[in-house]
Coordinates of C-alpha atoms in Angstrom, one line a residue:
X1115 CA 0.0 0.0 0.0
X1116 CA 1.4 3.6 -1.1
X1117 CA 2.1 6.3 1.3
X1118 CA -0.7 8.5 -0.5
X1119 CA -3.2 5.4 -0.3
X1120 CA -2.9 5.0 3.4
X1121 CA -3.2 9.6 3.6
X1122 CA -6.7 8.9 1.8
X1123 CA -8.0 6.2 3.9
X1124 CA -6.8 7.9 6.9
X1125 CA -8.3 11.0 6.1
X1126 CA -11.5 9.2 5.0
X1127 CA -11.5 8.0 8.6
X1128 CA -11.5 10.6 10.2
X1129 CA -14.4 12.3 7.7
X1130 CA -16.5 9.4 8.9
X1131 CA -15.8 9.7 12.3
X1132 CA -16.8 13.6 12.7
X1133 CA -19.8 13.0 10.4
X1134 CA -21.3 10.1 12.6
X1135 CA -19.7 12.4 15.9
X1136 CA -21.8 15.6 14.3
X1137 CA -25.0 13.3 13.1
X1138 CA -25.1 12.3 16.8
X1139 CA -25.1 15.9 17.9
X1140 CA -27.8 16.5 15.9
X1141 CA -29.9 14.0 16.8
X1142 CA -29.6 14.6 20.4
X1143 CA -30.7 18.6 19.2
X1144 CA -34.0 19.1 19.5
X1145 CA -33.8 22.7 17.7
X1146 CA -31.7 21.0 14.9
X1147 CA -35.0 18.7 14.4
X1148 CA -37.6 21.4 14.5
X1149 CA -35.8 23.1 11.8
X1150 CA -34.9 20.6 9.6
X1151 CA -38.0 18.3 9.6
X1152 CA -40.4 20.1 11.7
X1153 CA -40.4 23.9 10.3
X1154 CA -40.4 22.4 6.1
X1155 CA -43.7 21.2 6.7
X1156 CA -45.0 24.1 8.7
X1157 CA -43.7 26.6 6.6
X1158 CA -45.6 24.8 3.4
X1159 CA -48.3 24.5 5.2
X1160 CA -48.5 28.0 6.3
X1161 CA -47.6 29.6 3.5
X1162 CA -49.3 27.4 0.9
X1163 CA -52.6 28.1 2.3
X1164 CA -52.2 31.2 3.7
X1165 CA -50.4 33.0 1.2
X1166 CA -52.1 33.3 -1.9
X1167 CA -52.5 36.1 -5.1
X1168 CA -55.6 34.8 -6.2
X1169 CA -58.8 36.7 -4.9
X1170 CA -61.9 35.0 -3.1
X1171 CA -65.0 36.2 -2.2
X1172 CA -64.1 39.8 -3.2
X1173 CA -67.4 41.9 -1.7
X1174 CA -68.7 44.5 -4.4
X1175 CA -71.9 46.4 -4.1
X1176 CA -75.1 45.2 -7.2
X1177 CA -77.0 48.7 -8.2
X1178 CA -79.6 47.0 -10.4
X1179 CA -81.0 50.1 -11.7
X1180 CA -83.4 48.2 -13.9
X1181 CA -84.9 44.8 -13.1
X1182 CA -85.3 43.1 -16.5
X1183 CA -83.9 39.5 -17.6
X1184 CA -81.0 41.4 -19.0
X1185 CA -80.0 42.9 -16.4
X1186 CA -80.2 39.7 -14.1
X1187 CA -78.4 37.7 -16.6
X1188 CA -75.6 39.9 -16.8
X1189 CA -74.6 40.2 -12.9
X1190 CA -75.9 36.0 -12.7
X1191 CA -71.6 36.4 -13.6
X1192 CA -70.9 38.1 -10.4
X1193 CA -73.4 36.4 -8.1
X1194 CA -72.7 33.0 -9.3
X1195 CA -68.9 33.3 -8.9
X1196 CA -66.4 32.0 -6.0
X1197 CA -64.2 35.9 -6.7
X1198 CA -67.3 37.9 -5.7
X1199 CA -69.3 38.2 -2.6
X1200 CA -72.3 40.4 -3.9
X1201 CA -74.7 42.6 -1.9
X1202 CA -77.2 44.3 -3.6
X1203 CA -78.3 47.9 -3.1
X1204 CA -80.9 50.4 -4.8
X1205 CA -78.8 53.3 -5.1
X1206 CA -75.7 54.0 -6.2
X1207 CA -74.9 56.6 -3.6
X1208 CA -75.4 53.8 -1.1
X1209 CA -73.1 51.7 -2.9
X1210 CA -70.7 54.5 -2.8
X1211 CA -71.3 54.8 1.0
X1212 CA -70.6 50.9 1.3
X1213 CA -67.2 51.4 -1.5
X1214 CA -66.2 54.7 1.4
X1215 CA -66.4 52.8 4.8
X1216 CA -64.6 49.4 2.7
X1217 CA -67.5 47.6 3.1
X1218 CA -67.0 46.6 -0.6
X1219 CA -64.2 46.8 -2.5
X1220 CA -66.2 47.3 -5.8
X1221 CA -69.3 48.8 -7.4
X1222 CA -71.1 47.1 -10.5
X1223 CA -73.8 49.1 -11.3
X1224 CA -76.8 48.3 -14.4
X1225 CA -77.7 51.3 -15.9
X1226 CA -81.6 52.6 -16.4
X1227 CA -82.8 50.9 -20.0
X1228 CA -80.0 48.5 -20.0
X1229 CA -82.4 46.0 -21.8
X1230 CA -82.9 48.7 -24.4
X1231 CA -79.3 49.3 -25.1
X1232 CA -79.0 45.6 -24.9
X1233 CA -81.2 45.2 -28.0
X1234 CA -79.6 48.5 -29.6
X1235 CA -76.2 46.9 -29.2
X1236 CA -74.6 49.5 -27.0
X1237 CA -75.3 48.5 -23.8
X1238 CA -72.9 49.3 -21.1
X1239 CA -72.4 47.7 -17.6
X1240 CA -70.4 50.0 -15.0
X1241 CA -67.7 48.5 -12.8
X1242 CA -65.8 50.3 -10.1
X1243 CA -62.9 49.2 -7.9
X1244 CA -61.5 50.2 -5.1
X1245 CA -57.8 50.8 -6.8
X1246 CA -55.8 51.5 -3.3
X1247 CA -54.7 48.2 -3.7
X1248 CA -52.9 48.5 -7.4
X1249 CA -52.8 44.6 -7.7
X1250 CA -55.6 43.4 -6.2
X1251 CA -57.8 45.9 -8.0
X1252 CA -56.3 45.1 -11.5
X1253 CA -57.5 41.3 -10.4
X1254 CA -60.2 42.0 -9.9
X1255 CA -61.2 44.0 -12.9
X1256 CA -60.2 40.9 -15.0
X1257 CA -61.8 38.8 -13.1
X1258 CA -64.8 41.1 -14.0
X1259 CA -63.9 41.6 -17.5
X1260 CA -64.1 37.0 -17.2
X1261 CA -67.9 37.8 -15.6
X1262 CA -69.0 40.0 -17.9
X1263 CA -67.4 38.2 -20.9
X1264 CA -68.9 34.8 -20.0
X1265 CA -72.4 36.6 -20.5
X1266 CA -71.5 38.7 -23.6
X1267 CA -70.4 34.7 -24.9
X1268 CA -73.8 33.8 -23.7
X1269 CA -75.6 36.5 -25.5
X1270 CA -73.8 36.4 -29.0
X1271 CA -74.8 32.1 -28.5
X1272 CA -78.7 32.4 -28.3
X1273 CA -78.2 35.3 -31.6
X1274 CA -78.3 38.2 -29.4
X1275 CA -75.8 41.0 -31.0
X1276 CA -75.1 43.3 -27.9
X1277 CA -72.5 45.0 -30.1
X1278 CA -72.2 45.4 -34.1
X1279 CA -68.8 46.4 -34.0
X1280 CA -67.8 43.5 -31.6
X1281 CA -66.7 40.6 -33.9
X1282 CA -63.5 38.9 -32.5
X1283 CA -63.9 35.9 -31.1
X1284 CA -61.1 36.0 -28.4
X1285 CA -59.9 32.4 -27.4
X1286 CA -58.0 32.3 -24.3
X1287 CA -55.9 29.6 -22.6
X1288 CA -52.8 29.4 -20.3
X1289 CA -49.9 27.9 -20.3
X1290 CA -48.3 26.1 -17.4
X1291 CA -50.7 26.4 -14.8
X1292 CA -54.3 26.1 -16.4
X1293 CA -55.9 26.2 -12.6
X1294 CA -54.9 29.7 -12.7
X1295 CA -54.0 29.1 -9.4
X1296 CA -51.1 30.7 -7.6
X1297 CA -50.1 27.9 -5.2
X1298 CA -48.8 26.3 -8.3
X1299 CA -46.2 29.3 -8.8
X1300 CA -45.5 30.4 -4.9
X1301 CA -45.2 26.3 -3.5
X1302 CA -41.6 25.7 -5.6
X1303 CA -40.9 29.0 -3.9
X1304 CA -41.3 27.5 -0.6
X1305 CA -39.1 24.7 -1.2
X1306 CA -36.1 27.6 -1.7
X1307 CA -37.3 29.1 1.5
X1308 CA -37.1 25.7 3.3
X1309 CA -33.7 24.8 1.4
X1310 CA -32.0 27.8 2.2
X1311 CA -34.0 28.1 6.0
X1312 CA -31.5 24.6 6.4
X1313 CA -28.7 25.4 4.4
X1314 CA -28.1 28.5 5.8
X1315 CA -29.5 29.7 8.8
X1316 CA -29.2 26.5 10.6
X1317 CA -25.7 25.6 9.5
X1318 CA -24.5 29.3 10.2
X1319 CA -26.1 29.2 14.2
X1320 CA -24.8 25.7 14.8
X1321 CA -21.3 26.8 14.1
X1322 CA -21.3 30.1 15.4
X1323 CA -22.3 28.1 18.7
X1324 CA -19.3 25.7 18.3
X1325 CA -16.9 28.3 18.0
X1326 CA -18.5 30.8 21.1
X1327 CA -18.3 27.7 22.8
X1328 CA -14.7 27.2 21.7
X1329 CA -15.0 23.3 21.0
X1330 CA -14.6 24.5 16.9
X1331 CA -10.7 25.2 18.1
X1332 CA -10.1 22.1 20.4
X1333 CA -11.2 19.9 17.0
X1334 CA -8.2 21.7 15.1
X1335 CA -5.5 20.2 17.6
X1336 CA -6.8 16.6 16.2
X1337 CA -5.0 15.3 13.4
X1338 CA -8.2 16.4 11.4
X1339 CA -7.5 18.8 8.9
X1340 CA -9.5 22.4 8.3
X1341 CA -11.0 21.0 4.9
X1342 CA -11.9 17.5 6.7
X1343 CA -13.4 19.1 9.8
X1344 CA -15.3 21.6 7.2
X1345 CA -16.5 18.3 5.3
X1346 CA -17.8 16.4 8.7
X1347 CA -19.9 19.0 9.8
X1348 CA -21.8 19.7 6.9
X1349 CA -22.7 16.6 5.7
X1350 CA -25.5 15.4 8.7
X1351 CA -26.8 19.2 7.6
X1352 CA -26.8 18.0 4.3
X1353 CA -28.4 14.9 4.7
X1354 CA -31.4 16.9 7.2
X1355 CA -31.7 19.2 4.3
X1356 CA -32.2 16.9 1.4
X1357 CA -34.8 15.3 3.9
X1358 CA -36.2 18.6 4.0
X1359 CA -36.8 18.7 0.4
X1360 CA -38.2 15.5 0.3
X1361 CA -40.6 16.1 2.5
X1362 CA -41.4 19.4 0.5
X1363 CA -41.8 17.6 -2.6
X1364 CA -44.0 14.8 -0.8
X1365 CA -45.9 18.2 0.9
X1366 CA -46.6 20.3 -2.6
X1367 CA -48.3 16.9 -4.4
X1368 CA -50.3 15.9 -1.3
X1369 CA -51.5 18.9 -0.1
X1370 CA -51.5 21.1 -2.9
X1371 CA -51.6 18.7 -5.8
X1372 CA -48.6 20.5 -8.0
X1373 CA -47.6 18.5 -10.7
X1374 CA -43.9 18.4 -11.0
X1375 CA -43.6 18.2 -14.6
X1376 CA -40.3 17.5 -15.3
X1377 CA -37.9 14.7 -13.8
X1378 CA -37.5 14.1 -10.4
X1379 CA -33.5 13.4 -10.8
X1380 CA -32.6 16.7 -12.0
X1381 CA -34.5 18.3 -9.1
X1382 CA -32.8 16.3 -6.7
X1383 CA -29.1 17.3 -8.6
X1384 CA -30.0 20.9 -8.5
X1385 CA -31.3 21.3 -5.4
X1386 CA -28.2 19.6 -3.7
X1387 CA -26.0 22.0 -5.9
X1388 CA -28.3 24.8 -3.6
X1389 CA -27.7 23.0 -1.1
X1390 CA -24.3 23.1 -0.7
X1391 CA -24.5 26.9 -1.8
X1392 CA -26.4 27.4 1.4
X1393 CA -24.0 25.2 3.3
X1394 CA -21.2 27.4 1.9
X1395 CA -22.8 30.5 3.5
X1396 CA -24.0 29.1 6.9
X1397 CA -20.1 28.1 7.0
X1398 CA -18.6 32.0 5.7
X1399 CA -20.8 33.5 7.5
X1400 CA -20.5 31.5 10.7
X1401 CA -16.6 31.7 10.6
X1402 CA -16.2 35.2 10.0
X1403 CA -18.6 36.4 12.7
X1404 CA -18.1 33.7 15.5
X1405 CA -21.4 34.7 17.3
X1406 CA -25.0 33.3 16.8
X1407 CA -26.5 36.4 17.1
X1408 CA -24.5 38.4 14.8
X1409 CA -24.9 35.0 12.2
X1410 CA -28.3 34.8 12.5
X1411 CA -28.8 38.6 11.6
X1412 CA -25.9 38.4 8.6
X1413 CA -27.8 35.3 6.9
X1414 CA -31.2 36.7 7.4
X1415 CA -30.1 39.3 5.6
X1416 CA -27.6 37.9 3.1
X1417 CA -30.1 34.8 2.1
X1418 CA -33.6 34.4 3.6
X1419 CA -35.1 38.0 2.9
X1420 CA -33.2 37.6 -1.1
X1421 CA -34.6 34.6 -1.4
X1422 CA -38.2 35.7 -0.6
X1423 CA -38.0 38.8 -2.0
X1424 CA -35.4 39.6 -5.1
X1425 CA -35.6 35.7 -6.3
X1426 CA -38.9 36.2 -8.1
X1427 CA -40.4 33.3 -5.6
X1428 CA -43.1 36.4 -5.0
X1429 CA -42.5 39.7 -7.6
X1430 CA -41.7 39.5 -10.9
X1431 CA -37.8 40.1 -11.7
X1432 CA -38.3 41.9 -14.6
X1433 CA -40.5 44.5 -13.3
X1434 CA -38.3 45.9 -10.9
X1435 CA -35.5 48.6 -11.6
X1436 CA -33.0 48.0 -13.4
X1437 CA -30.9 48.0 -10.8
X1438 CA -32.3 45.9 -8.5
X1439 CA -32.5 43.4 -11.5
X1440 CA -28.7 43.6 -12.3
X1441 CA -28.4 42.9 -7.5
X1442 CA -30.6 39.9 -8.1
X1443 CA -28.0 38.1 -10.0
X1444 CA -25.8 38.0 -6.8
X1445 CA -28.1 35.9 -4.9
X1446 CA -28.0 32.3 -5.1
X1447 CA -31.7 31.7 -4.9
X1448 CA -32.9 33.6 -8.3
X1449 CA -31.3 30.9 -10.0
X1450 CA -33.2 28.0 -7.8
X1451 CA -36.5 29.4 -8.2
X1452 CA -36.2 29.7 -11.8
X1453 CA -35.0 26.1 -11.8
X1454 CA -37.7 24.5 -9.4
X1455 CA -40.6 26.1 -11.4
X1456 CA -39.5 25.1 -14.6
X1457 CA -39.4 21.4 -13.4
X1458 CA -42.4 21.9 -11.2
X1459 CA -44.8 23.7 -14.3
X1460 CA -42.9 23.5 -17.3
X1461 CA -41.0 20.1 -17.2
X1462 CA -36.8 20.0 -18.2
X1463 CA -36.5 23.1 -20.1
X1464 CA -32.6 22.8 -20.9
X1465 CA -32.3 26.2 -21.6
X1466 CA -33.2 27.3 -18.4
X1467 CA -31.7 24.1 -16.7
X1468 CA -29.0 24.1 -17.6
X1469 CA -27.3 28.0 -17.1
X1470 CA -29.0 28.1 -13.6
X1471 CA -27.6 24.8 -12.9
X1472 CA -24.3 25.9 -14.5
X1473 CA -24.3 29.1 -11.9
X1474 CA -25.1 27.5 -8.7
X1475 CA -22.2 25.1 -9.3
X1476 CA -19.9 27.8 -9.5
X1477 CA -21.5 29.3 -6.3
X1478 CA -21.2 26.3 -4.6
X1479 CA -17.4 25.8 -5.4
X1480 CA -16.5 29.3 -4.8
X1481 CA -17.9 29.7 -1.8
X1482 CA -17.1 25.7 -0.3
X1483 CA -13.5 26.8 -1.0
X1484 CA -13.8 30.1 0.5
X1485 CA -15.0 28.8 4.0
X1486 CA -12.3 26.6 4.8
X1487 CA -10.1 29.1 3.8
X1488 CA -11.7 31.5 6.0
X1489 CA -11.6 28.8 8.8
X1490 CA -7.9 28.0 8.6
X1491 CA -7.2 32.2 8.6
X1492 CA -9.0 31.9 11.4
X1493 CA -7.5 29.7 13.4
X1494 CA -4.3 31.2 12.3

């Protein structure tokens, strides 16, 4: 046997013995549990029914200024719907008063001889939103321009022109998500929420309590090198966060029923190339600061506020400043998010796959290298 044989299986040893020294450790943590099996499943579950973009049960005010079986057909859109909760009023200014106190949030109001224009072909149906709210107003309007559409359909099928001039037939579909329904975009968000809520945080407080505690220095006088050390540590952190993800995965098609599209393999590749991106940053961040306060506050900061808010997991990238869209490119988890909705919606887009992949490789490298490098200057 060479000398550099017996170097590897010595040092393979002693990478085995601080991962099963560190799994221990962690098992006997109750707080390493809760975050890295217990919080994953309430954070979906919170989040995936709690936070939502769609609109339900949206209260607008009916002024039915007329009583004809026009005019009841054409707000049968609103009152039948699961977006509107209607209440129906005989004046306009007391739908106002109702639109003033938020009461309602909307107005739609028939008109005096709507049957009449109906038959004339000019009819007109007004609809009035409360617009504080930019977004939930602009839903809202389409999902009144859907109401008021579905009748118009209905009208122009039994021969009834309500307009000459209105000819197109407008077919709509969409792509990706034909539910319409947000969970499917915000739930592969989650999963980067939960991945990095592991990666990260967890990796950056367990570490910055080693080294407070000062048992991070007595390892160092063990034959164990930096890189070794590094590599035993993070690996039962690893492992918790893959089981993490799993039980993600398992979470989004039980409870929300989001079809993951594309193949389960490459999700599992990328998300432990993110992974160990996290890892990297828990471990920089925990060896440069030494303190569990001071590490929590840096990765909050550095990761989990990014990766809800500039990783398009909740506002559109390109909408943003310029700017703020060249920042984005910094943080590790814009590249995830694009990744896990692709699978999740789309299925493997290779184009998109494959740069995002190609970036959080890189990441991971730069920044694995980086801590123990930061680690050994330390103990230096």
């Amino acid at each position: 046997m060479t000398s550099s044989s017996r170097l590897g299986q010595g040092s393979f040893r002693r990478i085995m013995a601080l991962v099963r020294k560190e799994s221990w450790q962690v098992v006997r943590d109750p707080s390493s549990i809760a975050v890295g099996i217990v919080m994953p499943m309430i954070l979906l579950i919170l989040f995936g029914y709690g936070l939502s973009f769609d609109l339900k049960n949206l209260p607008v005010a009916l002024v039915m200024e007329e009583s004809s079986a026009e005019a009841s057909g054409a707000v049968s859109g609103f009152e039948l719907s699961d977006y509107f909760q209607t209440h129906q009023v005989k004046t306009m200014a007391e739908a106002e008063r109702l639109l003033m106190d938020k009461t309602v949030n909307g107005i739609v109001r028939i008109p005096t001889q709507f049957a009449r224009d109906v038959q004339a072909g000019n009819a007109e149906i007004q609809v009035l939103v409360n617009g504080s709210d930019a977004n939930t107003a602009r839903i809202a309007l389409g999902y009144a321009q859907g109401a008021v559409g579905t009748w118009v359909a209905r009208q122009a099928a039994e021969g009834k022109i309500l307009n000459a001039g209105a000819s197109v037939d407008m077919q709509m579909r969409l792509w990706f998500n034909e539910a319409n329904d947000s969970t499917y975009f915000l739930v592969p968000g989650l999963i980067v929420l939960v991945m990095t809520l592991i990666g990260a945080l967890l990796t950056a407080l367990v570490m910055a309590r080693e080294w407070e505690r000062g048992t991070f220095e007595a390892l160092f006088v063990t034959p164990a090198r930096p890189g070794e050390i590094l590599l035993g540590k993070t690996v039962p952190y690893f492992v918790l966060g893959m089981l993490g993800l799993a039980l993600s995965v398992i979470g989004s098609q039980v409870l929300f029923g989001v079809p993951l599209r594309g193949s389960l393999w490459i999700l599992i590749v990328v998300s432990m190339l993110y992974l160990l991106v996290a890892l990297g940053i828990g471990l920089l961040i925990s060896s440069v600061t030494k303190s569990q306060f001071v590490a929590s506050q840096i990765t909050l900061v550095v990761t989990f506020l990014p990766a809800m808010m500039l990783s398009g997991f909740m506002f559109d990238i390109r909408s943003m400043p310029l700017a703020i869209q060249v920042i984005t490119h910094i943080f590790p988890a814009r590249y995830f998010v694009s990744v896990l909705q692709t699978l999740f919606l789309a299925g493997d887009i290779w184009p998109v796959i494959l740069p995002n992949a190609a970036v959080l490789a890189v990441m991971a490298t730069v920044l694995m290298t980086a801590s123990v490098f930061a680690t050994r200057k330390k103990l230096g």
